[in-house]
Structures are given as C-alpha cells and as structure tokens.
Tab-separated table of C-alpha atoms and ligand atoms in Angstrom:
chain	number	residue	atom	x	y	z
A	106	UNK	CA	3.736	16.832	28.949
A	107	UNK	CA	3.315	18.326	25.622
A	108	UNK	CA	5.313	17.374	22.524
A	109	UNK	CA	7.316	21.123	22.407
A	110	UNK	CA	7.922	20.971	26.136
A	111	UNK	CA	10.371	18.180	25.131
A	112	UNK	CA	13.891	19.128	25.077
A	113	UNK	CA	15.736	15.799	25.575
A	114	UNK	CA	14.009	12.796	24.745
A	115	UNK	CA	16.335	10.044	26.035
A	116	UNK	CA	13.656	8.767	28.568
A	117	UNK	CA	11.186	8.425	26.136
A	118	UNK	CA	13.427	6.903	23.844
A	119	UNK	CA	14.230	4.159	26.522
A	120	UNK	CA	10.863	3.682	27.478
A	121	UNK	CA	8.952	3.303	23.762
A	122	UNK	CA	11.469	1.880	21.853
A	123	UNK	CA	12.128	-2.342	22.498
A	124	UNK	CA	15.118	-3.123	24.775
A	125	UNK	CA	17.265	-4.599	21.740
A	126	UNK	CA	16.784	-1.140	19.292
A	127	UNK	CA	17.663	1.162	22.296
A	128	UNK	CA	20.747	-0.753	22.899
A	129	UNK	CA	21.541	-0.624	19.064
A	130	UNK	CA	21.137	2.780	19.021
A	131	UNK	CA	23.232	3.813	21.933
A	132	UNK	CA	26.338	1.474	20.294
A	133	UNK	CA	25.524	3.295	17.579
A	134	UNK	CA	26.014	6.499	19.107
A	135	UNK	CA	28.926	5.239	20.383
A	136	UNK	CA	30.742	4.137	17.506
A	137	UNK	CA	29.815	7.030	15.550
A	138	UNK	CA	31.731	9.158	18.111
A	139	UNK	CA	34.599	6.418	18.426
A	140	UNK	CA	34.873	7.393	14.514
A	141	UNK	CA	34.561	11.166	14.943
A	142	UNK	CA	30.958	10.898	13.326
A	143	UNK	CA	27.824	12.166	14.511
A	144	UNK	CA	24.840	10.001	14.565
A	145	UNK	CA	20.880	11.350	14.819
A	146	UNK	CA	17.400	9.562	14.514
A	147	UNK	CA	15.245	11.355	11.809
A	148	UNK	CA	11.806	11.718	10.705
A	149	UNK	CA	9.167	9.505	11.025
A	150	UNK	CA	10.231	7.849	14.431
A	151	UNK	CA	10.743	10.657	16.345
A	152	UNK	CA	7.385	12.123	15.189
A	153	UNK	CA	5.908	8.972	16.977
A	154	UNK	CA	8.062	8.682	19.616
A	155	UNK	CA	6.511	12.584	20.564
A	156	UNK	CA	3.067	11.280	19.884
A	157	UNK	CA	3.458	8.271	21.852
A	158	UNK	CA	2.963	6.050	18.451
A	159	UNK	CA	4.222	2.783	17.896
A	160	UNK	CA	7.203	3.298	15.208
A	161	UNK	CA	9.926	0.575	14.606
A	162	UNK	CA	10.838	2.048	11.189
A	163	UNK	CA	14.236	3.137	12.429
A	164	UNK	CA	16.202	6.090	10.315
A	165	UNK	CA	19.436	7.118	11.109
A	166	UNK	CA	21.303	9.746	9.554
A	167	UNK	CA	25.085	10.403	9.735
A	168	UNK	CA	27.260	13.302	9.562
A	169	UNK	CA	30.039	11.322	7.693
A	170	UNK	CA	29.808	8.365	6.228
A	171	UNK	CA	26.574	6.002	6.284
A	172	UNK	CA	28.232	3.233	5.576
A	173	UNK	CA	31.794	3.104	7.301
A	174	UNK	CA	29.997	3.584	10.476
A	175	UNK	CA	27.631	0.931	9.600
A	176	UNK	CA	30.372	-1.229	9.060
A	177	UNK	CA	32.040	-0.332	12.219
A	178	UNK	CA	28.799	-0.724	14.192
A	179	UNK	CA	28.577	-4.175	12.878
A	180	UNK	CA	31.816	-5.449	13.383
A	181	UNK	CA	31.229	-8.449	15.156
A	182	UNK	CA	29.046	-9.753	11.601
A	183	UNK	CA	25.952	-10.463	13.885
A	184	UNK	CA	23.831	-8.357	11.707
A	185	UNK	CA	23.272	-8.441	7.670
A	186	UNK	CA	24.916	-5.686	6.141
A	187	UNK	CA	23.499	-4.195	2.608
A	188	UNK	CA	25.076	-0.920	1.238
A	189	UNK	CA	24.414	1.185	-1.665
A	190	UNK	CA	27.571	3.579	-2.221
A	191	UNK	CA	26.067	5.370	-4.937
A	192	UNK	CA	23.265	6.206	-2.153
A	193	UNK	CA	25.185	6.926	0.364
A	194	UNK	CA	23.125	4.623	2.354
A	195	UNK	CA	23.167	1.054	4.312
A	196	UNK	CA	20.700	-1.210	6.229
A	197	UNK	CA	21.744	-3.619	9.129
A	198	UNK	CA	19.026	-5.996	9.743
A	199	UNK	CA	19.261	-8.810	12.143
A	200	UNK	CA	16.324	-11.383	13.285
A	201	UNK	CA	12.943	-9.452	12.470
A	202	UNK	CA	14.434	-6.237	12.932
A	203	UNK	CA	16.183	-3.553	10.626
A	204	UNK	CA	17.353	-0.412	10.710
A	205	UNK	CA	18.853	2.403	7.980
A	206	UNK	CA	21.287	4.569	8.288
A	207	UNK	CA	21.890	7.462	5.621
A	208	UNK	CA	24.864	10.452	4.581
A	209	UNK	CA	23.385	13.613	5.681
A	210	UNK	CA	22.838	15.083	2.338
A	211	UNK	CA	21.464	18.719	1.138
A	212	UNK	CA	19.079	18.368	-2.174
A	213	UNK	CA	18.347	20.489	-4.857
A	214	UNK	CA	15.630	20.109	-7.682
A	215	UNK	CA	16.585	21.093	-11.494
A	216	UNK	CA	13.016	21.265	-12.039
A	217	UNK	CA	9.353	20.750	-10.850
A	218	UNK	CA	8.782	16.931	-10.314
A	219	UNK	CA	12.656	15.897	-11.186
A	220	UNK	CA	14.596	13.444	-8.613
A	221	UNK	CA	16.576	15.582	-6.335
A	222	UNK	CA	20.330	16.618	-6.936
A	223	UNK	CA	22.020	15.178	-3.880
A	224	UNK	CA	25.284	16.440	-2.155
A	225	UNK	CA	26.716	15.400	1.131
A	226	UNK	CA	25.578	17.969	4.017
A	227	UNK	CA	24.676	18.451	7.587
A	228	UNK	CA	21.881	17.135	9.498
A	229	UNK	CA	20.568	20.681	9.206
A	230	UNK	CA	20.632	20.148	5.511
A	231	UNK	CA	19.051	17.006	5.770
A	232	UNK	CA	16.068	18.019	8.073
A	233	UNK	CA	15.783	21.270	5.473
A	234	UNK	CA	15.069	18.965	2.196
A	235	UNK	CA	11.928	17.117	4.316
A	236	UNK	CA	8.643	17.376	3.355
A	237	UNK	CA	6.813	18.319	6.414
A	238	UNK	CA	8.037	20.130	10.126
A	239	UNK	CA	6.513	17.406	11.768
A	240	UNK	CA	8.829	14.837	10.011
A	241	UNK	CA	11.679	17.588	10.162
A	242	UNK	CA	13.211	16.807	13.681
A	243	UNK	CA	16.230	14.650	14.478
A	244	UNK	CA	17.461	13.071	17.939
A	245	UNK	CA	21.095	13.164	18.336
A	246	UNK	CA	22.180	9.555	19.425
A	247	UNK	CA	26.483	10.859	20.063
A	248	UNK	CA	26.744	9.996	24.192
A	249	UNK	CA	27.563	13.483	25.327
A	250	UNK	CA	24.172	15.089	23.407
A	251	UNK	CA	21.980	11.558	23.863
A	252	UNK	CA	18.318	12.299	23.479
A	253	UNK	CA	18.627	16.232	22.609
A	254	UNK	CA	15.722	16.898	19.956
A	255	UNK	CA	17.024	19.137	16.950
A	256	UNK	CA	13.650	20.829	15.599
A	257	UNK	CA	14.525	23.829	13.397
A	258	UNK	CA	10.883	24.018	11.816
A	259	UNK	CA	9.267	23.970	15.203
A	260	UNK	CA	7.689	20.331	14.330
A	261	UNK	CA	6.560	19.798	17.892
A	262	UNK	CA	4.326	23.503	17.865
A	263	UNK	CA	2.713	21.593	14.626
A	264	UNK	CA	2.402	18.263	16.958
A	265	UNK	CA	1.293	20.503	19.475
A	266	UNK	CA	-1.189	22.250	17.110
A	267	UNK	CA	-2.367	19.083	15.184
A	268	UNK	CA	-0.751	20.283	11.871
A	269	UNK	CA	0.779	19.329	8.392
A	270	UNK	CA	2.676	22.022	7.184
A	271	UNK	CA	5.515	22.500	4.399
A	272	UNK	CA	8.800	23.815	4.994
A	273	UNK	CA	8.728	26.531	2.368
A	274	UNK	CA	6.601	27.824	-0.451
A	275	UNK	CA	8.112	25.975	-3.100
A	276	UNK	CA	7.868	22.560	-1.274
A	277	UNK	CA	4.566	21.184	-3.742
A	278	UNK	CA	6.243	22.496	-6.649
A	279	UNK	CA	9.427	20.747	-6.425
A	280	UNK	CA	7.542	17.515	-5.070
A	281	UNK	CA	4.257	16.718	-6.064
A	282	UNK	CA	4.164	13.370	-4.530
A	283	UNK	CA	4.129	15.191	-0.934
A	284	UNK	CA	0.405	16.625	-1.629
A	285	UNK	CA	-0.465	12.784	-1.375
A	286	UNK	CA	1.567	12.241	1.595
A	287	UNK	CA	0.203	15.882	3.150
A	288	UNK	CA	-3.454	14.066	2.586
A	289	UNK	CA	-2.202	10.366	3.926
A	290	UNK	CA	-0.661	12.011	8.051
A	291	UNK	CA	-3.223	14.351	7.897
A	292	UNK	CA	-6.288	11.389	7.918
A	293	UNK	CA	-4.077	9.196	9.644
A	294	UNK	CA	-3.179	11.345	12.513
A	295	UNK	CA	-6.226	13.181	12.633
A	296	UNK	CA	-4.571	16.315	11.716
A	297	UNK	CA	-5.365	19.562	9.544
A	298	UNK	CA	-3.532	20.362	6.808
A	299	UNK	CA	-2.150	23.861	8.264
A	300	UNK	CA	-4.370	26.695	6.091
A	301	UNK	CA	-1.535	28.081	4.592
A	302	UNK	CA	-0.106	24.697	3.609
A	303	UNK	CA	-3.308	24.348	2.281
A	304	UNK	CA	-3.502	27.356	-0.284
A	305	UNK	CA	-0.358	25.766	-1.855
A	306	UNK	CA	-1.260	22.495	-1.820
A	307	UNK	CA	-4.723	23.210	-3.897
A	308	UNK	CA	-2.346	25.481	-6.057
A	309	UNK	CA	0.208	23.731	-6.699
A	310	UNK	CA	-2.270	20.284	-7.913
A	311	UNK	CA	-1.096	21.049	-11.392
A	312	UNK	CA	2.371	19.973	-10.424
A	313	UNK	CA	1.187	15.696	-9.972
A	314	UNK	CA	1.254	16.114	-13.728
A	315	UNK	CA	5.144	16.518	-13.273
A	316	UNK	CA	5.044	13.159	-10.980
A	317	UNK	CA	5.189	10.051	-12.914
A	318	UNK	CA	2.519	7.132	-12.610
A	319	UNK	CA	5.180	5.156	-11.454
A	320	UNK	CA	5.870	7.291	-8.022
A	321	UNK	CA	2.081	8.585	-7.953
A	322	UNK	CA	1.364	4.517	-7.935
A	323	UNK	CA	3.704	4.338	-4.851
A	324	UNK	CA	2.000	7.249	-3.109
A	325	UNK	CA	-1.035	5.690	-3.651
A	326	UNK	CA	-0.082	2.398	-2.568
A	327	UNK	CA	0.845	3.878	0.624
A	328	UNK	CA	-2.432	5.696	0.845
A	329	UNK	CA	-4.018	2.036	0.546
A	330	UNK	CA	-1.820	0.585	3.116
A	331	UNK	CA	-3.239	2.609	5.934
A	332	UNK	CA	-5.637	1.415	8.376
A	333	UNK	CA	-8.138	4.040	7.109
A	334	UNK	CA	-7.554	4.284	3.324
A	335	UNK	CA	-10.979	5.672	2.504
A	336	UNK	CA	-10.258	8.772	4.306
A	337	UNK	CA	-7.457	9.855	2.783
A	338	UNK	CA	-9.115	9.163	-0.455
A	339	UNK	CA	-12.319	11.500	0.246
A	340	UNK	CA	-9.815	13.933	1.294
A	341	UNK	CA	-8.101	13.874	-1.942
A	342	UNK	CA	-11.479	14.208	-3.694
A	343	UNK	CA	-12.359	16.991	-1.635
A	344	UNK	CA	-9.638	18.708	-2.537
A	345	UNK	CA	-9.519	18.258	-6.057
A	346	UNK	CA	-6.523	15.916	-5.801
A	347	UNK	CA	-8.044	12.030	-6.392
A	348	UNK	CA	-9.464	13.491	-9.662
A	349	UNK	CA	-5.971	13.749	-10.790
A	350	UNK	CA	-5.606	10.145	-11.386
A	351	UNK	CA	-8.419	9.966	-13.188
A	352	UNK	CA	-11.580	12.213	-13.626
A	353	UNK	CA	-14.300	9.513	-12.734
A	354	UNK	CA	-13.140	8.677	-9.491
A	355	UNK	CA	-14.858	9.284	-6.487
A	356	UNK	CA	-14.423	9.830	-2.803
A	357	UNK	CA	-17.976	9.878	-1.443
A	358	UNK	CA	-19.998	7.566	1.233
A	359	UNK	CA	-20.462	5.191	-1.037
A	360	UNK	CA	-16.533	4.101	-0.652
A	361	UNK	CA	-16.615	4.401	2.959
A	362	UNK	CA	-19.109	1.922	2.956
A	363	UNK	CA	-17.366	-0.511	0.606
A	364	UNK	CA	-14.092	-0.251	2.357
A	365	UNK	CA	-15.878	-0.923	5.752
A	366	UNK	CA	-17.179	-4.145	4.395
A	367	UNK	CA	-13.614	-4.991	3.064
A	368	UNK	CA	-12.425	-4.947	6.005
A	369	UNK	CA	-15.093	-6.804	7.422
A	370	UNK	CA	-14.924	-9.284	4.554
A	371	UNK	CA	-11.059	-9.841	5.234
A	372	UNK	CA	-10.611	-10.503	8.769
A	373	UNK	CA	-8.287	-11.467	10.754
A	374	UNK	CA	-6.525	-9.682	8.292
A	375	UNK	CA	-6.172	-6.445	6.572
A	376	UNK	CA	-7.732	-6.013	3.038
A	377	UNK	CA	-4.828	-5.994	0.206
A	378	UNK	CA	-3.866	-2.561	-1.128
A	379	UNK	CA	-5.098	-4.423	-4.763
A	380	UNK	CA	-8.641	-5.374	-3.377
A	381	UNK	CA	-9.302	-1.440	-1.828
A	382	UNK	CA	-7.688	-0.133	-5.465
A	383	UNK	CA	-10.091	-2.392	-7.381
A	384	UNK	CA	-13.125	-1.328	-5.483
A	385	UNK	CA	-12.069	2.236	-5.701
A	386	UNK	CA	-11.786	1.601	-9.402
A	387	UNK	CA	-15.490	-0.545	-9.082
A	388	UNK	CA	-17.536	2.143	-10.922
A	389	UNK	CA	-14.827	3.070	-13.432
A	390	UNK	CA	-15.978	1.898	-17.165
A	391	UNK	CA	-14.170	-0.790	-18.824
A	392	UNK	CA	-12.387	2.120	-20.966
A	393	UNK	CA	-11.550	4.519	-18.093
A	394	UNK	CA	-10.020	1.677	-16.152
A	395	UNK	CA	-7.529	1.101	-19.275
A	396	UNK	CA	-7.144	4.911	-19.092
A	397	UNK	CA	-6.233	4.881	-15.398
A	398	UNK	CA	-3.917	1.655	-15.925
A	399	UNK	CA	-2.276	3.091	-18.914
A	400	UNK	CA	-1.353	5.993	-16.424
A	401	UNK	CA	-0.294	4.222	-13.198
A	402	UNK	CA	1.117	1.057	-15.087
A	403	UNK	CA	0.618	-0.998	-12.075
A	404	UNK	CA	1.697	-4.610	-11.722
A	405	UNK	CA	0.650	-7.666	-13.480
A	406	UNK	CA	-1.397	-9.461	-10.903
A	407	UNK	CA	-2.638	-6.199	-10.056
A	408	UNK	CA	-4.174	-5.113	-13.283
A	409	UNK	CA	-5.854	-8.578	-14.017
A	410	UNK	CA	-7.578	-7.763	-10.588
A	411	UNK	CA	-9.004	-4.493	-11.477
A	412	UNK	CA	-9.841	-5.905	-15.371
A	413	UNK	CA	-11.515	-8.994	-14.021
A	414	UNK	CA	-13.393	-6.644	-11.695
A	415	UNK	CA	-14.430	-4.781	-14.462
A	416	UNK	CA	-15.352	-8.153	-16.209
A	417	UNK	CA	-17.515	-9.312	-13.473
A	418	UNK	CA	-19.103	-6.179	-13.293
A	419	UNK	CA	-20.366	-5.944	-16.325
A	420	UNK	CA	-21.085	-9.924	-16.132
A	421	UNK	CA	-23.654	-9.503	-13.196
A	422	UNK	CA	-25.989	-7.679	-15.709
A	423	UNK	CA	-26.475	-11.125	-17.167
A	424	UNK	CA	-27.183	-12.451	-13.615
A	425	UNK	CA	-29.647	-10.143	-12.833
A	426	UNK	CA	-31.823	-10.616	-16.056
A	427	UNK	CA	-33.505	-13.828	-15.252
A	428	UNK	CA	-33.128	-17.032	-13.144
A	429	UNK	CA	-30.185	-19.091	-14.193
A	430	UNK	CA	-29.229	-22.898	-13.823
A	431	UNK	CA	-26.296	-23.269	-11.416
A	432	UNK	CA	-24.063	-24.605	-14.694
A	433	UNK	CA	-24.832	-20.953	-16.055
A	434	UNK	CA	-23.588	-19.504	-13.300
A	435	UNK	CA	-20.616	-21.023	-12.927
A	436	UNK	CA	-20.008	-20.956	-16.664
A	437	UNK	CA	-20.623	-16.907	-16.463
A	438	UNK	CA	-18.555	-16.264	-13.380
A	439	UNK	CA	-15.665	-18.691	-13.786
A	440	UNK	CA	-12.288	-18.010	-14.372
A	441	UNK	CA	-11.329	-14.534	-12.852
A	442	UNK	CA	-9.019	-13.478	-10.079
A	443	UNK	CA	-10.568	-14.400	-6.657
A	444	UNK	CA	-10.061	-10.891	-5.350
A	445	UNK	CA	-11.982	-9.733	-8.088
A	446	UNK	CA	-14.966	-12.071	-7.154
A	447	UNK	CA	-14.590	-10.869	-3.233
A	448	UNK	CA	-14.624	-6.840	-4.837
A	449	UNK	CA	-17.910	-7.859	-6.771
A	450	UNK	CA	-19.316	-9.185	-3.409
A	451	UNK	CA	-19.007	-6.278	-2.192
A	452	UNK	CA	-19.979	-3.843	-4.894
A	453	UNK	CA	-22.534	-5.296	-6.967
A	454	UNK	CA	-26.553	-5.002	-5.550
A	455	UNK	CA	-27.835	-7.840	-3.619
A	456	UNK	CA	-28.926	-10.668	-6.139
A	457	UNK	CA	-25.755	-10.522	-7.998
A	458	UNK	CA	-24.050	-10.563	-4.682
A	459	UNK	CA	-25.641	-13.709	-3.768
A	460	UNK	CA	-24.862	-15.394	-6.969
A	461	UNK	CA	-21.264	-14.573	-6.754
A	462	UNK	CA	-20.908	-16.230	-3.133
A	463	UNK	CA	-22.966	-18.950	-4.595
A	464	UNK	CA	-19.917	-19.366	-6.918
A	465	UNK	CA	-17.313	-18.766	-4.706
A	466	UNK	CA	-18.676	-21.272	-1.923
A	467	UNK	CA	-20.112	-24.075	-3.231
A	468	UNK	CA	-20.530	-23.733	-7.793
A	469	UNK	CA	-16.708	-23.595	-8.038
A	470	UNK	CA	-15.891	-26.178	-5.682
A	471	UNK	CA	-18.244	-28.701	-7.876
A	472	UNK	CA	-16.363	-31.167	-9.843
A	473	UNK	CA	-16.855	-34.568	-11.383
A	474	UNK	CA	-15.917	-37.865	-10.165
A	475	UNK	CA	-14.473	-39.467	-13.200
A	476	UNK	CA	-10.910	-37.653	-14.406
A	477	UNK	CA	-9.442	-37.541	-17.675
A	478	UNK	CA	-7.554	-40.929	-17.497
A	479	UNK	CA	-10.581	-42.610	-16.251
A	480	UNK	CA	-12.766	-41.344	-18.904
A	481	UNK	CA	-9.403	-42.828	-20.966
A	482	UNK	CA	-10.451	-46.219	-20.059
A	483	UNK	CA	-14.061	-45.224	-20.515
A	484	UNK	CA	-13.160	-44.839	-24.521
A	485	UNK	CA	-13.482	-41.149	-24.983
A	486	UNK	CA	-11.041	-40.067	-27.530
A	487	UNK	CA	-8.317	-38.321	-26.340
A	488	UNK	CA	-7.498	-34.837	-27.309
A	489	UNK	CA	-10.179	-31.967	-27.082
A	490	UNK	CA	-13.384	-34.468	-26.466
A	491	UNK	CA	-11.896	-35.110	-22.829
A	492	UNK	CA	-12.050	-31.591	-21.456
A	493	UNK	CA	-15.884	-31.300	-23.426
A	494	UNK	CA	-16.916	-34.224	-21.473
A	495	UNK	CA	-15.788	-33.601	-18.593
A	496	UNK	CA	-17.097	-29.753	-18.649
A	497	UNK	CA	-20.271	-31.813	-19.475
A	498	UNK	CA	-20.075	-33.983	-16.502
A	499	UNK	CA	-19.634	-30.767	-14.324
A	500	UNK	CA	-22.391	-28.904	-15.638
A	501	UNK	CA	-24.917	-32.301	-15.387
A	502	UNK	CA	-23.324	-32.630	-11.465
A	503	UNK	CA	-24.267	-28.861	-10.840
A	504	UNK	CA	-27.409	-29.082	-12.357
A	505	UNK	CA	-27.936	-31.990	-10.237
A	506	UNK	CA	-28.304	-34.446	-12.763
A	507	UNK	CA	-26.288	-36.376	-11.940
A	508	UNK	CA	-25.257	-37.259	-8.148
A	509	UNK	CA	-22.924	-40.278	-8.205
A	510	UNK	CA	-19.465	-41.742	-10.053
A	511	UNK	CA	-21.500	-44.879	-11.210
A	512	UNK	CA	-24.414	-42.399	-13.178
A	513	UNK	CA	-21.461	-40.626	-14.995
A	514	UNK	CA	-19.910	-43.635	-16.086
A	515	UNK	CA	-23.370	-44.495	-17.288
A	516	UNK	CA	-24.024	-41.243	-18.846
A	517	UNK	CA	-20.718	-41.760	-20.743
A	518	UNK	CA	-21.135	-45.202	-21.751
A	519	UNK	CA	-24.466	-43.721	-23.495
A	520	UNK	CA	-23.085	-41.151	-25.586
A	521	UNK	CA	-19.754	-40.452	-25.592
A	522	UNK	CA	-17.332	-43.381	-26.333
A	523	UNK	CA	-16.208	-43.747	-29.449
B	725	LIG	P1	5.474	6.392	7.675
B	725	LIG	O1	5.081	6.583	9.082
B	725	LIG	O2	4.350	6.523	6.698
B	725	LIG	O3	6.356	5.217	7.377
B	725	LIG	P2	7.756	8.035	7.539
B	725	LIG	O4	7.674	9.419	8.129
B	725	LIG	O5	8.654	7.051	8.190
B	725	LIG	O6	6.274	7.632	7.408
B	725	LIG	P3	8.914	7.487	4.936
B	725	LIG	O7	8.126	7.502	3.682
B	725	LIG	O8	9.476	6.212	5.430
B	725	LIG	O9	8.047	8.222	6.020
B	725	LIG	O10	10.071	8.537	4.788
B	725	LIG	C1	10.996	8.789	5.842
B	725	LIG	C2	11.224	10.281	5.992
B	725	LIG	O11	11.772	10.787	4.779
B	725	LIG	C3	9.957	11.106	6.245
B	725	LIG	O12	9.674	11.203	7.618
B	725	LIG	C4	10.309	12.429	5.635
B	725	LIG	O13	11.063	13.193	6.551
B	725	LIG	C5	11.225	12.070	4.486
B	725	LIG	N1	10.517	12.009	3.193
B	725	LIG	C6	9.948	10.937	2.608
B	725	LIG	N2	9.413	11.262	1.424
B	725	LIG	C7	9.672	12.573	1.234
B	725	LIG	C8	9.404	13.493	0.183
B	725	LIG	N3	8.724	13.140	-0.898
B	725	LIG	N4	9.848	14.746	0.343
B	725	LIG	C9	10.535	15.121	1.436
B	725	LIG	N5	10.816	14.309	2.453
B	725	LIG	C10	10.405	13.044	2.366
C-alpha cells in the first residue's frame, strides 16, 4: 500500500514499533485523555513508520501541557523524568530507551536566521512551523482517534513522489540551517529536492550567512553522522551550498573515494564525524583550515584533529624526499592525534602512506628497555639528561642498533654517566 493511501496507521504502529514503546504510547494516549489533553506522534517517526524505516527517536507533542502529562504518565517513578519549563518540554527515559514529549507551540521569526518566537498552539501550529511536508505529519495517540494520520501539507503525496519540499516560500529565509537538512533526507532517502523547493533553496544560499557557525557546525555534524556523508556533501557542492563554509572545499570523486576507505579503514565500526570532517578538510591549506575553524569554532579535540592533519600533511613532503632511517620517521611523525595519522593514511599518495602505517604499527610501539629510574641507578643525572638518553636509546633500538637491555646498559655505561 502506498504511503497516502494511509489513513489510520495504528497497525503499522503496532507492528514497527518494539512491544515496550507501543505500550508507552498507548498509556500515553491514555493519560493524556484522563487529563483532558491530546497527545500526537510528530515528525521524524512517522515519516519512517510510512516508509517502513527503522525510527526509535520518539516525539510527542501535546495539546496542553508537556510536562504535567509527562508527570502523570510517569507516576509510578519507573522512568527518569527531566523537564525544561522554560521549553515547554520533558524526556522520560527508562533502560536504553527515551522518549520526548513537547507543548504544541506556533513560531514566529523576528528576522532571517533569528531563534524562533515561541507561543503555545495547536498541533496544527506545530506541524505549520516544520521544515519539510514530509516531516509535517502527526499521529494522534488519544484512544478514540488512535492511529489517525494528521497530514495538512500532503507529506505522504511527497513520500509518495520521493520529495523534499518546504512548507512555504519564506521557509529558507527564516531558517537557513534547513537548506543543509533539505540536502542531508534528500541523499539519505534517495529523494529529489522538489524543483520548486529547489529554486528557493539555491536563492535563498545567501541566508547561511544569517546562521551562526555554531548551528551550521551542528548541521554539519549531522550531515557527517549519516551512513553516506559524502553524498550529501557533493550535493551541497553541486549546489553551491558546501562552498559556503569555506570556498576551497570540495565535493568531487576524490571524497567519495576517501570516505569509502574510511569506512573501510574503521570497521566494525562507523568512521567518527571528526575523522570524515578532517579528510573533507585534507586539501584545505594550513591558513584556510584556521579560516574554516575560526568560522565553525568546533571543539577542542576536534580542531587538534584537523590541525594535526594539516601538520602531517605538510610533514609527508619530508617523507617523500629521500629514504629515511626509521628514528627519522618516528621523530617526523610523532606526536599528533591518532585520527589524524589514520586521515593521512588515507589521503596522502602511496609512499607516505606506507610510512605513516610504518609508524602507527610497529615505529611508535618501539621503546627502550631501561626506564628513567633504572638509568637512575645507571648514574645519568637526573633532570633533562634522562629524557635525552632515553630518546637516544629509542632512536639506537629503531635503528636497530641496539637489540637487547644488556647493550643499552653498555651503551650507557660508555658515554653517558656522569
Ligand atoms: P532524523 O531522522 O535525522 O533524526 P528527525 O526528522 O527526527 O530526523 P530532528 O532533527 O530530530 O529530525 O527534528 C525533529 C523534527 O523537528 C523534524 O522531523 C522536523 O519536523 C522538526 N525540525 C527540526 N529542525 C527543524 C528546523 N530547522 N526547522 C523546522 N523544523 C525542524
């Protein structure tokens, strides 16, 4: 059956969602109209639950008052109960699961790129102030109405026609941040971005400059967070949109590639959002990346990973010069972020490729038998001598100079106790 021949989707609702979240959400229908509330499921879930996706990000919005009926719904204390009253809003969470509950609320923007001006409103209101029809539809979860869809933007024709589309005209203008999230369902659903949708989105690009790096850093995190990040990200370049963050990015095969092998390189897992960023970032300058960092301000950890990438970069020039002595190796590539070593792996041509998993597997692993408090004993001075001999001692054992604990006490003995 298609998505918009769905009227009532209380079987599917049963079937998709676990056993323990379709009881929740009945009782929660249930309490909400104990309380003279009404209770719906919004956005994202019942997108998925229409397209058959896996969702367990549960929304819930309330005609009333989010938190009372959270409250009420959790009477018994089995779940954990956080509330924000300035919000409006709650979240119940219990074993691995959670699920948040909103105040319908109707939003207005004082201007281009501002946070919304929120006021208490109907789930009508709430659907209106969404970014997309196909994330505009609510499930009503009161008993007598259980399972009836609520789709006033006709978000299941869009299902239906495999499209991203805006509510209104304006929808880029007030919200920026939703070109990025028009680019991230449409690659990750294997949508179009509806043509019309698409005439504003390419005119309205001007607006990310009234986003600040801080959200457009979120956005982009959740671009990097999909299975797929690379095509969102030659989506945005083809559309003008990943130049925005900088003007020396690209979106081109060259990225597919790399993320491919990240993915590869990572397995069982999923490459970090920080290691696809830096190798996006890869053929930045040192100078641009500031730029780009200056803009997005993005975490510690996360800029010494795209620096160091940058560092290593420009390092593997020096690797690819000449033959170098394992202790020149290490002593070029030591002391960066590991991520930013597994980026270079990637990125950088062959040779310096192999001298970089040189380093990681075996040059950095290399240490010397003796410590500091047995070179102590040995009668090297204390102080700054200890850490030169025993950088020494490494560089003789990769070198392979030395092989054994007794020819480094030797070698000390010889020249450096005092
Ligand atoms: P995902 O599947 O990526 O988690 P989601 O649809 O659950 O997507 P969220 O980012 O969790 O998306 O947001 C929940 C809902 O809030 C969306 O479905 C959408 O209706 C609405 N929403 C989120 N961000 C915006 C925005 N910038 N403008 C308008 N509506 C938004």
């Amino acid at each position: 059956m298609s998505a918009s021949e769905q009227n009532n989707l209380s079987e599917i609702i049963e079937e998709q969602l676990p056993g323990d979240i379709f009881h929740f959400i009945q009782h929660a229908g249930d309490t909400a109209n104990s309380l003279q509330q009404r209770i719906y499921l919004v956005g994202g879930v019942v997108r998925d639950l229409l397209l058959e996706r896996i969702n367990l990000d549960i929304d819930l919005v309330v005609e009333g008052d989010a938190i009372k009926l959270a409250q009420a719904i959790n009477s018994e204390g089995r779940a954990q109960l956080v509330t924000h009253p300035r919000f409006g809003t709650a979240k119940l969470k219990w074993g691995h699961r959670s699920v948040d509950f909103a105040t319908a609320r109707a939003e207005s923007y004082a201007h281009p790129g501002a946070l919304p001006t929120i006021h208490p409103g109907t789930i009508n209101d709430d659907l209106k102030r969404r970014d997309f029809a196909i994330n505009a539809m609510a499930v009503e979860l009161n008993p007598r109405h259980f399972g009836e869809l609520i789709d006033p933007f006709d978000g299941c024709g869009d299902l239906n026609r495999q499209h991203i589309r805006v509510l209104h005209e304006k929808s880029f203008v007030d919200d920026a941040t939703r070109i990025w999230r028009a680019l991230r369902y449409e690659q990750r659903l294997d949508f179009t971005i509806e043509p019309a949708t698409r005439l504003l989105l390419k005119r309205d690009i001007v607006y990310l400059k009234t986003i600040s790096g801080d959200r457009i850093r979120h956005e982009l995190e959740l671009v990097l967070r999909e299975e797929q990040p690379e095509k969102a990200l030659c989506r945005a370049f083809e559309l003008d949109v990943l130049t925005t963050l900088h003007p020396a990015l690209k979106g081109d095969s060259w990225l597919i590639e790399a993320f491919k092998a990240a993915r590869v390189r990572c397995l069982p897992d999923l490459p970090h959002p920080d290691f696809y960023l830096a190798l996006l970032c890869y053929r930045l300058t040192a100078n641009h990346l500031e730029q780009l960092i200056q803009y997005l301000r993005p975490a510690k950890t996360t800029t010494q990973v795209l620096q160091d990438t940058i560092a290593i970069k420009e390092k593997t020039k020096e690797l690819k010069s000449r033959r170098l002595a394992p202790s020149e190796v290490y002593e070029i590539l030591n002391g960066y972020h590991p991520v930013a070593y597994a980026v270079n792996a990637i990125a950088a041509g062959a040779s310096a490729a192999d001298y970089i998993e040189l380093y990681l597997n075996v040059l950095r692993n290399v240490k010397p038998a003796l410590t500091g408090e047995a070179l102590k004993k040995l009668g090297v001075k204390q102080g700054p001598r200890i850490k030169e001999v025993l950088s020494k001692l490494r560089h003789a054992r990769l070198d392979g100079k030395i092989t054994t604990k007794k020819q480094e006490e030797e070698w000390v003995a010889k020249r450096h106790s005092s």
